mmCIF file with all atom_site columns, C-alpha atoms in Angstrom:
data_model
loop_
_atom_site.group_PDB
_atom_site.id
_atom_site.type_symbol
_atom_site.label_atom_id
_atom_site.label_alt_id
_atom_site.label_comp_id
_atom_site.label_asym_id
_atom_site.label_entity_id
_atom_site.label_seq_id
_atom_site.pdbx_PDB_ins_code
_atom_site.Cartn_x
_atom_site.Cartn_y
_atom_site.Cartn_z
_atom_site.occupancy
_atom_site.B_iso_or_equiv
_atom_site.pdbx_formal_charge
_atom_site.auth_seq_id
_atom_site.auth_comp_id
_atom_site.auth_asym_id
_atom_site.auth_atom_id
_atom_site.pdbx_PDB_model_num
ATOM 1   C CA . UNK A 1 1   ? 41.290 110.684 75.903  1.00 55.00 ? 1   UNK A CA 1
ATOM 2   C CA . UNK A 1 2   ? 40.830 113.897 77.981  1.00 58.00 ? 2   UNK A CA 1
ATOM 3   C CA . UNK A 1 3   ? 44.076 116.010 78.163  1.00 63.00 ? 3   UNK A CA 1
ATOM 4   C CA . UNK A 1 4   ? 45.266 116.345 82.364  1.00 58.00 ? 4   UNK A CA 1
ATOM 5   C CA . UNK A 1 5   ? 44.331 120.075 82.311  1.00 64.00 ? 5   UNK A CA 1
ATOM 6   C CA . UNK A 1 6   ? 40.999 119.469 80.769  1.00 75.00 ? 6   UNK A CA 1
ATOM 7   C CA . UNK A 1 7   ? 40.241 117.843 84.051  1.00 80.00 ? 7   UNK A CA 1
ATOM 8   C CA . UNK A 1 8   ? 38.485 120.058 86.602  1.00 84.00 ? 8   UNK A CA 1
ATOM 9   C CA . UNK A 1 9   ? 40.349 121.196 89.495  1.00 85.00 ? 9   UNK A CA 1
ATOM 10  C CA . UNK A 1 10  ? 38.100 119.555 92.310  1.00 84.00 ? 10  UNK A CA 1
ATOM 11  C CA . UNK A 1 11  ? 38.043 116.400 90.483  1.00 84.00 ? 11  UNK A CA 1
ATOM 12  C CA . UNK A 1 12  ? 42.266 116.033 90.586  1.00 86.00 ? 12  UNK A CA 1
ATOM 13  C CA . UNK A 1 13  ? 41.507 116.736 94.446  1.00 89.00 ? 13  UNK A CA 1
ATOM 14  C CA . UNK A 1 14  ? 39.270 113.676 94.969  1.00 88.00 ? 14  UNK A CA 1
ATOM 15  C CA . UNK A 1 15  ? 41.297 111.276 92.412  1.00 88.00 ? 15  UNK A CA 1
ATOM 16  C CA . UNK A 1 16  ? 44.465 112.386 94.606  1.00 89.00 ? 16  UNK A CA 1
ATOM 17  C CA . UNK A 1 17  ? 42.592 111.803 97.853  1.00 91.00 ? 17  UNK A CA 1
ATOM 18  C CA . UNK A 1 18  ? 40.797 108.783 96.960  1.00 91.00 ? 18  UNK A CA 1
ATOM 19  C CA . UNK A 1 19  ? 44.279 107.121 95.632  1.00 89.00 ? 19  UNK A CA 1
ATOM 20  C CA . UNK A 1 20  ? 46.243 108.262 98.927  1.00 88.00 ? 20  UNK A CA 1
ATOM 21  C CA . UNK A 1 21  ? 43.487 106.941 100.957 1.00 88.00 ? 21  UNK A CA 1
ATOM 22  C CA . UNK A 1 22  ? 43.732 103.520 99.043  1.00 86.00 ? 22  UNK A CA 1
ATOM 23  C CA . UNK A 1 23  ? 47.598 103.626 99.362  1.00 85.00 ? 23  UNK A CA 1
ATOM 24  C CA . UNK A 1 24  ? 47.289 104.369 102.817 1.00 87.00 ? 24  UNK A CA 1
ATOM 25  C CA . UNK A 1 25  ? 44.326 101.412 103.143 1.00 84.00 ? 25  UNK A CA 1
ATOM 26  C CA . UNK A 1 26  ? 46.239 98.814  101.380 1.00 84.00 ? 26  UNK A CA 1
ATOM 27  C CA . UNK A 1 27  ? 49.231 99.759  103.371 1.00 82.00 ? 27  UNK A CA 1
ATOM 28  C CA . UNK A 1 28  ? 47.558 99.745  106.635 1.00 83.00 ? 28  UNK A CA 1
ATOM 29  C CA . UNK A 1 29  ? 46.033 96.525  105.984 1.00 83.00 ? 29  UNK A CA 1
ATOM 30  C CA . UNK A 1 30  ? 49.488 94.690  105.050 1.00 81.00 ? 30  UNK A CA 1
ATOM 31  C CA . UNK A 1 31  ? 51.604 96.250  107.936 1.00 80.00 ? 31  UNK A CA 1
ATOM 32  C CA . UNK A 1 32  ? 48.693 95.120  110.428 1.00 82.00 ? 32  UNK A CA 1
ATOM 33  C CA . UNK A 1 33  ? 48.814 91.906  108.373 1.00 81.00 ? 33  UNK A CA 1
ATOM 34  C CA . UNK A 1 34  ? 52.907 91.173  108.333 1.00 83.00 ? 34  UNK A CA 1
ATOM 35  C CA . UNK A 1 35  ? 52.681 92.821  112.267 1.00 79.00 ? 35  UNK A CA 1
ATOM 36  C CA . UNK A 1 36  ? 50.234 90.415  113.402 1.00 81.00 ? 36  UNK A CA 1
ATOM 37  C CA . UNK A 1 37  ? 52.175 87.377  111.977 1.00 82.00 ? 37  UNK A CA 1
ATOM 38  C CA . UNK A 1 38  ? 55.330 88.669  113.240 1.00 84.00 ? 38  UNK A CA 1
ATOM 39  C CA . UNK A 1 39  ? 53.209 88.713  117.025 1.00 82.00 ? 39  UNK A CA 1
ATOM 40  C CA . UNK A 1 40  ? 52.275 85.121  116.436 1.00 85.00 ? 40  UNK A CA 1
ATOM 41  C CA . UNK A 1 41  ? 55.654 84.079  115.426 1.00 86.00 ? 41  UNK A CA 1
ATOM 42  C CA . UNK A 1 42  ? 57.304 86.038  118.433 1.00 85.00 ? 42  UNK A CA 1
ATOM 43  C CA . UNK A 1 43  ? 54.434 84.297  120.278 1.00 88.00 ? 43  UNK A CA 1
ATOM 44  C CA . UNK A 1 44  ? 55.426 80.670  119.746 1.00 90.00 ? 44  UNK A CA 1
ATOM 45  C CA . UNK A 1 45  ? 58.715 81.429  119.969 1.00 90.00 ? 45  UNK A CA 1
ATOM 46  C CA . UNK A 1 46  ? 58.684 82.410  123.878 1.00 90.00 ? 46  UNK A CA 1
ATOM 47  C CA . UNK A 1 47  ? 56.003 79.592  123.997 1.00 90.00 ? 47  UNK A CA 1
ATOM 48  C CA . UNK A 1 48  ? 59.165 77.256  122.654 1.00 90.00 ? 48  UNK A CA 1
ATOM 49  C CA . UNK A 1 49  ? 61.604 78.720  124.380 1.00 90.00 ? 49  UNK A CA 1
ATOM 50  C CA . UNK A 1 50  ? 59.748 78.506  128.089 1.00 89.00 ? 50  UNK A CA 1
ATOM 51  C CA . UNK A 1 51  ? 59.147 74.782  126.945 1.00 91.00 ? 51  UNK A CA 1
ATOM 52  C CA . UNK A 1 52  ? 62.597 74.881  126.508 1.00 90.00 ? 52  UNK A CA 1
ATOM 53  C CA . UNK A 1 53  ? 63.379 76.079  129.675 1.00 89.00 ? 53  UNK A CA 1
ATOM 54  C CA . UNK A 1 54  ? 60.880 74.228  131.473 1.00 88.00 ? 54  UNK A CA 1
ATOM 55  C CA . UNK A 1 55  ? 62.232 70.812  130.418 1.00 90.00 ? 55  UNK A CA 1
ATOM 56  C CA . UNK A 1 56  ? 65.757 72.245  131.072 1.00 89.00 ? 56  UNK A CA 1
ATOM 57  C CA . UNK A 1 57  ? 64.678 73.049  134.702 1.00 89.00 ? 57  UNK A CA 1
ATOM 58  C CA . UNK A 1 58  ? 63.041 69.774  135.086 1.00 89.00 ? 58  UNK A CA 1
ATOM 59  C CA . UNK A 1 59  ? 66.514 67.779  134.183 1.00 89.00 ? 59  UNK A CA 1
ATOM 60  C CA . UNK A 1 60  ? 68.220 70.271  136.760 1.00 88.00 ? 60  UNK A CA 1
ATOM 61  C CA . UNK A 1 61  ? 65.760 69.867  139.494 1.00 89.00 ? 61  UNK A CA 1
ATOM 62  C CA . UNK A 1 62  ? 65.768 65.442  138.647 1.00 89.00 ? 62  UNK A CA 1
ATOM 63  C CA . UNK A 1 63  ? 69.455 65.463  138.724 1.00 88.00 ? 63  UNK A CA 1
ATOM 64  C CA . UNK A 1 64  ? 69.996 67.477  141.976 1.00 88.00 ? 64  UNK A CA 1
ATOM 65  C CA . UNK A 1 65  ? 67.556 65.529  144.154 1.00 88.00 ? 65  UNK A CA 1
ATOM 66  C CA . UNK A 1 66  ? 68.920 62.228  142.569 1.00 89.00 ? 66  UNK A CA 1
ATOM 67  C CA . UNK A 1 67  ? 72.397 63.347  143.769 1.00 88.00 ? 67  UNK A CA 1
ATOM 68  C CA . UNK A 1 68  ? 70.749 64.996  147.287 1.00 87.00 ? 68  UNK A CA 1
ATOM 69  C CA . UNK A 1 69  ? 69.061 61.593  148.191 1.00 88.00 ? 69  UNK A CA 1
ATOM 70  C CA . UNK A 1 70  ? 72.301 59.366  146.966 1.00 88.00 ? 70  UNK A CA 1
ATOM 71  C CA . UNK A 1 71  ? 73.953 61.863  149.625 1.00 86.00 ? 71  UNK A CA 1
ATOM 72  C CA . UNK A 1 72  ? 71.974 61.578  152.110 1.00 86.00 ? 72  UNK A CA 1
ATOM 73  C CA . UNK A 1 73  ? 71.021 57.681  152.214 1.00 87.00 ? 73  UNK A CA 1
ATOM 74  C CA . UNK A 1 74  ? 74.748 57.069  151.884 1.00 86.00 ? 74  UNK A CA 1
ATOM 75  C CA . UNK A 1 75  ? 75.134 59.622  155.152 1.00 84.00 ? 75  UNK A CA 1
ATOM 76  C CA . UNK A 1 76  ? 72.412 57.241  157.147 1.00 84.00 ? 76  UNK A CA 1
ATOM 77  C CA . UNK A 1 77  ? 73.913 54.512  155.961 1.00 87.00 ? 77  UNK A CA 1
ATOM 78  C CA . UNK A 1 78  ? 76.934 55.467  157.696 1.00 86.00 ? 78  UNK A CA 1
ATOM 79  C CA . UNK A 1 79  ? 75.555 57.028  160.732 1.00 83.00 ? 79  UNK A CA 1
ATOM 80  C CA . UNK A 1 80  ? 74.105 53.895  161.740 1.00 83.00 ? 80  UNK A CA 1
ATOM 81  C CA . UNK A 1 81  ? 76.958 51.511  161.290 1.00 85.00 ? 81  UNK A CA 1
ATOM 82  C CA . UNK A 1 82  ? 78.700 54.028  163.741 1.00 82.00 ? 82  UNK A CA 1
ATOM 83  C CA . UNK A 1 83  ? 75.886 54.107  165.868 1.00 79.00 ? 83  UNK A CA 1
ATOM 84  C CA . UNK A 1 84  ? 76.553 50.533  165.868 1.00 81.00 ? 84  UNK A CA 1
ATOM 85  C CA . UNK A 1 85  ? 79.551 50.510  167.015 1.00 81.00 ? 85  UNK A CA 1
ATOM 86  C CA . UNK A 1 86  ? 79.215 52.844  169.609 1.00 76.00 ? 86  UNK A CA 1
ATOM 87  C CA . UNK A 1 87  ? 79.180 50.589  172.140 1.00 74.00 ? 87  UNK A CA 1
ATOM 88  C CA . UNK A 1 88  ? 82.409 48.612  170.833 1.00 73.00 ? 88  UNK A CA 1
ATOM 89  C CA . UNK A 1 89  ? 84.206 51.537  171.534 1.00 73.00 ? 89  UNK A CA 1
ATOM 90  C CA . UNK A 1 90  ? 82.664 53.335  174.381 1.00 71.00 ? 90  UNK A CA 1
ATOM 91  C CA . UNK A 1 91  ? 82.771 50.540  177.449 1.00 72.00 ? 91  UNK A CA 1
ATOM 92  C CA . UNK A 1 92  ? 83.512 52.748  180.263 1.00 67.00 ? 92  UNK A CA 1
ATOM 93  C CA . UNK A 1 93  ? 80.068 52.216  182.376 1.00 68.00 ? 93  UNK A CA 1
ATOM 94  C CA . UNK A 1 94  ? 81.622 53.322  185.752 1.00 70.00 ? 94  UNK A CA 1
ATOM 95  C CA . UNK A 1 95  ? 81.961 56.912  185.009 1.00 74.00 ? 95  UNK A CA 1
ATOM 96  C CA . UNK A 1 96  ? 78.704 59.238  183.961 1.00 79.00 ? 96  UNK A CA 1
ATOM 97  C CA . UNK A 1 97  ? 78.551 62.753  182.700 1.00 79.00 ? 97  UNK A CA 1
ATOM 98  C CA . UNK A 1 98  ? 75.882 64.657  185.060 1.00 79.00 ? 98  UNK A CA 1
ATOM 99  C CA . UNK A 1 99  ? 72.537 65.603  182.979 1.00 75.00 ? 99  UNK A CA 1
ATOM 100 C CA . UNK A 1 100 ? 73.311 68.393  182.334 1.00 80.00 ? 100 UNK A CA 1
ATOM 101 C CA . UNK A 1 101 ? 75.868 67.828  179.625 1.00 77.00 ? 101 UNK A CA 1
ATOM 102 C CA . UNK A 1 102 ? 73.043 66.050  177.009 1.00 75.00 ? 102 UNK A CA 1
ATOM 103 C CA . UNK A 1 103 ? 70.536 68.864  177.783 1.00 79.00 ? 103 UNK A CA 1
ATOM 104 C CA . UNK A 1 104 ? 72.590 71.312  177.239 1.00 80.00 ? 104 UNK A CA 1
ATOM 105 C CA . UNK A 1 105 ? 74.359 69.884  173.834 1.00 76.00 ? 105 UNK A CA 1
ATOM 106 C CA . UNK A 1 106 ? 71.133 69.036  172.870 1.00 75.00 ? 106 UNK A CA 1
ATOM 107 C CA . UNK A 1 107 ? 69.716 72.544  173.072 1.00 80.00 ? 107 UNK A CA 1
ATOM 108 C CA . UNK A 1 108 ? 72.827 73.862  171.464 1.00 77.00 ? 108 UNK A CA 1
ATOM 109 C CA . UNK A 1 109 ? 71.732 71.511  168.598 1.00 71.00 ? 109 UNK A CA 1
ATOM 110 C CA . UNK A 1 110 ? 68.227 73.234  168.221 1.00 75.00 ? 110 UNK A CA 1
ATOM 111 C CA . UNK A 1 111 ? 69.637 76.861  169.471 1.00 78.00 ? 111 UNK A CA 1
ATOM 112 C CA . UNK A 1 112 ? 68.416 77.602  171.813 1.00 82.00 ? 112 UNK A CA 1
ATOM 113 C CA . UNK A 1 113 ? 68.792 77.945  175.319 1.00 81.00 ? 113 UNK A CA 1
ATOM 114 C CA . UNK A 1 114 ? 68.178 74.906  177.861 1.00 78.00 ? 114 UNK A CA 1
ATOM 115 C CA . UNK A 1 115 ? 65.683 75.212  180.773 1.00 78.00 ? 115 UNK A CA 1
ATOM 116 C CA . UNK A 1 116 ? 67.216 75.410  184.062 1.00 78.00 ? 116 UNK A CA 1
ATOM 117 C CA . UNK A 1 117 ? 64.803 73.414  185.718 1.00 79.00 ? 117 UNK A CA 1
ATOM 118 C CA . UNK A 1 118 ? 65.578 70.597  183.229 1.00 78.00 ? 118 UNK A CA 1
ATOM 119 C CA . UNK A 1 119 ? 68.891 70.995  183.537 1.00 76.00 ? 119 UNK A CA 1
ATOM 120 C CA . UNK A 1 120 ? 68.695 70.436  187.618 1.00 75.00 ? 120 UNK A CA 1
ATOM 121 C CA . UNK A 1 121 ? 66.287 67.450  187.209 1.00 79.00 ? 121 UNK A CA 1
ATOM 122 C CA . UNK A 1 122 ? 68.387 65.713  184.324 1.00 78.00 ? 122 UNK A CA 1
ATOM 123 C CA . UNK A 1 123 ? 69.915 62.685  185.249 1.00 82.00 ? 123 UNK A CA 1
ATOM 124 C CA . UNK A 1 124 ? 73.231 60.934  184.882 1.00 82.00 ? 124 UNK A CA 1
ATOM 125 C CA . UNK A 1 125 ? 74.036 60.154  181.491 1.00 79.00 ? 125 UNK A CA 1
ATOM 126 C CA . UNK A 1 126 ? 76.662 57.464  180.280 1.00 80.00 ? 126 UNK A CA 1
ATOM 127 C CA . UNK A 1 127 ? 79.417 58.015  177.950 1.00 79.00 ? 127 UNK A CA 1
ATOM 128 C CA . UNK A 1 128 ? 77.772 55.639  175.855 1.00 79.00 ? 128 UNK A CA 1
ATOM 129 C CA . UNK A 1 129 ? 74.821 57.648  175.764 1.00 79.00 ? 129 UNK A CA 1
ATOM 130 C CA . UNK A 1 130 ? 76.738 61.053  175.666 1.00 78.00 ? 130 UNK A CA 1
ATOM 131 C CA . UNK A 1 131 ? 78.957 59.862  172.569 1.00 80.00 ? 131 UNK A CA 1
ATOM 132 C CA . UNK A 1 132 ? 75.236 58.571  170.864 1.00 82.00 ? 132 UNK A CA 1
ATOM 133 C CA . UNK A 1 133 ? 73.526 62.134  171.312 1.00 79.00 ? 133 UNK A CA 1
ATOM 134 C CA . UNK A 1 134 ? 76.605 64.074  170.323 1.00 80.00 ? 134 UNK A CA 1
ATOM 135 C CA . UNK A 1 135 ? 76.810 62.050  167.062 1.00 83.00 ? 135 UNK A CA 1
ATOM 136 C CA . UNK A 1 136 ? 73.212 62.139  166.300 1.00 82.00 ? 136 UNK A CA 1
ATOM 137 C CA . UNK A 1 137 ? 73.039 66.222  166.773 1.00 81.00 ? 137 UNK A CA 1
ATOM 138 C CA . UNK A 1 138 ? 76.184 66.497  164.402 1.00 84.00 ? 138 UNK A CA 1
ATOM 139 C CA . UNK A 1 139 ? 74.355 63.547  162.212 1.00 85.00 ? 139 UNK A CA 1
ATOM 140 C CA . UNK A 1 140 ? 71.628 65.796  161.672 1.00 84.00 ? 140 UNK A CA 1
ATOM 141 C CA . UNK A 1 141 ? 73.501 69.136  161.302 1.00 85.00 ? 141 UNK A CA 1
ATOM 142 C CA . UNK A 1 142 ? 75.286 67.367  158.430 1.00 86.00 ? 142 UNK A CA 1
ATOM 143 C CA . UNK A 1 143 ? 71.936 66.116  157.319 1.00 86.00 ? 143 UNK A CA 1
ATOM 144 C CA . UNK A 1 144 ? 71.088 70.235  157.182 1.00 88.00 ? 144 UNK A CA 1
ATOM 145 C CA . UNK A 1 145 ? 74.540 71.094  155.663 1.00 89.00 ? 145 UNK A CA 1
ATOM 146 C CA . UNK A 1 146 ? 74.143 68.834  152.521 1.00 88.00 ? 146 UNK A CA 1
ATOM 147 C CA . UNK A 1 147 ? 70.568 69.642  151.943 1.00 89.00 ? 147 UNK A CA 1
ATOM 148 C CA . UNK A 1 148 ? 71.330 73.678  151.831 1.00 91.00 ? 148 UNK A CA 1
ATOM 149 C CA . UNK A 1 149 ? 74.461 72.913  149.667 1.00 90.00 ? 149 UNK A CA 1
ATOM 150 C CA . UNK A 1 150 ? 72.166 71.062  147.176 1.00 89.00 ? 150 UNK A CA 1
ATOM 151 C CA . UNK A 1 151 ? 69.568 73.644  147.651 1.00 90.00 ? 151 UNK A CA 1
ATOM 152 C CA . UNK A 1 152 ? 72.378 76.076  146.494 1.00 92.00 ? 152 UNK A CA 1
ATOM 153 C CA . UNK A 1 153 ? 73.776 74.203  143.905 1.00 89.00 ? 153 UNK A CA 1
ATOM 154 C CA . UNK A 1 154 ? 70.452 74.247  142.452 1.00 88.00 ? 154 UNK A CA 1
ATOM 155 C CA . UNK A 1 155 ? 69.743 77.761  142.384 1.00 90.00 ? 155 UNK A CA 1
ATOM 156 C CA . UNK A 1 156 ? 73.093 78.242  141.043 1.00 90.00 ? 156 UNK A CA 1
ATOM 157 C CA . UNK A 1 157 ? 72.275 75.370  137.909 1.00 88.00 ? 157 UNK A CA 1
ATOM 158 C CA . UNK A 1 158 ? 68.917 77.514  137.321 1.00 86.00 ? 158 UNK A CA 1
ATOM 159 C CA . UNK A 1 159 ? 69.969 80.382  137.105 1.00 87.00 ? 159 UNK A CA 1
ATOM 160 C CA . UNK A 1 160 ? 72.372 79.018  134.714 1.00 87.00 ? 160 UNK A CA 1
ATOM 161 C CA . UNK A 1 161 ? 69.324 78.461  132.779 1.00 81.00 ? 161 UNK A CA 1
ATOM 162 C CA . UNK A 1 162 ? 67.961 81.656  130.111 1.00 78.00 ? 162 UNK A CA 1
#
């Protein structure tokens, strides 16, 4: 065996380099290696996790309409047994509110202001018919009412969601 000083200077130099540059290969190629695994794993963990989150969404949005049209068919179903009995309760034909009063609830239900042209034209209306128009505009501001408070108890359930 050759003694280590025996060994030409230049020669140390390129068994020195040429090992470093194989450490630094080999190391290069594991790190890009273990990082690459390490990107698919983080990978198909957000894939699994938005999976996740997607079905969680899903049950969140399924469960608030359920409840939203429960609400809201039980609301109609209500609204027109009272529309029903309207008349029952309402019998005074001889007296009639002038036009006026239904134009002018009615554009107070869609706000906005009524037409004063309408409003001169209108005719007579009937308590009967008053007391119907009154509870359909307050029939369908309830109808808006629920459907924003499920709207917001949604939003509040997703964002509930991470």
């Amino acid at each position: 065996m050759i003694p280590a000083l025996a060994i030409p200077f230049a020669a140390k130099i390129a068994i020195a380099t040429i090992a470093s540059a194989a450490l630094f290969g080999s190391g290069l190629y594991l790190g890009n290696r273990m990082g690459a695994a390490s990107c698919y794993q983080a990978t198909i963990e957000s894939q699994a996790h938005a999976i996740e989150a997607g079905i969680q969404q899903a049950v969140v949005s399924d469960q608030t309409v359920t409840k939203y049209v429960d609400q809201r068919q039980d609301l109609q179903k209500t609204s027109r047994a009272i529309i029903k009995e309207i008349p029952i309760y309402v019998k005074d034909d001889t007296c009639n509110l002038s036009g006026s009063f239904r134009l002018l609830h009615d554009s107070a239900a869609n706000n906005e202001l009524p037409d004063p042209a309408r409003i001169a034209d209108a005719e007579t209306v009937s308590f009967e018919t008053a007391t119907k128009t009154i509870f359909e505009n307050y029939e369908a501001c309830h109808l808006n009412s629920e459907t924003l408070s499920s709207l917001q108890q949604w939003v509040r359930q997703q964002s509930l969601i991470r």
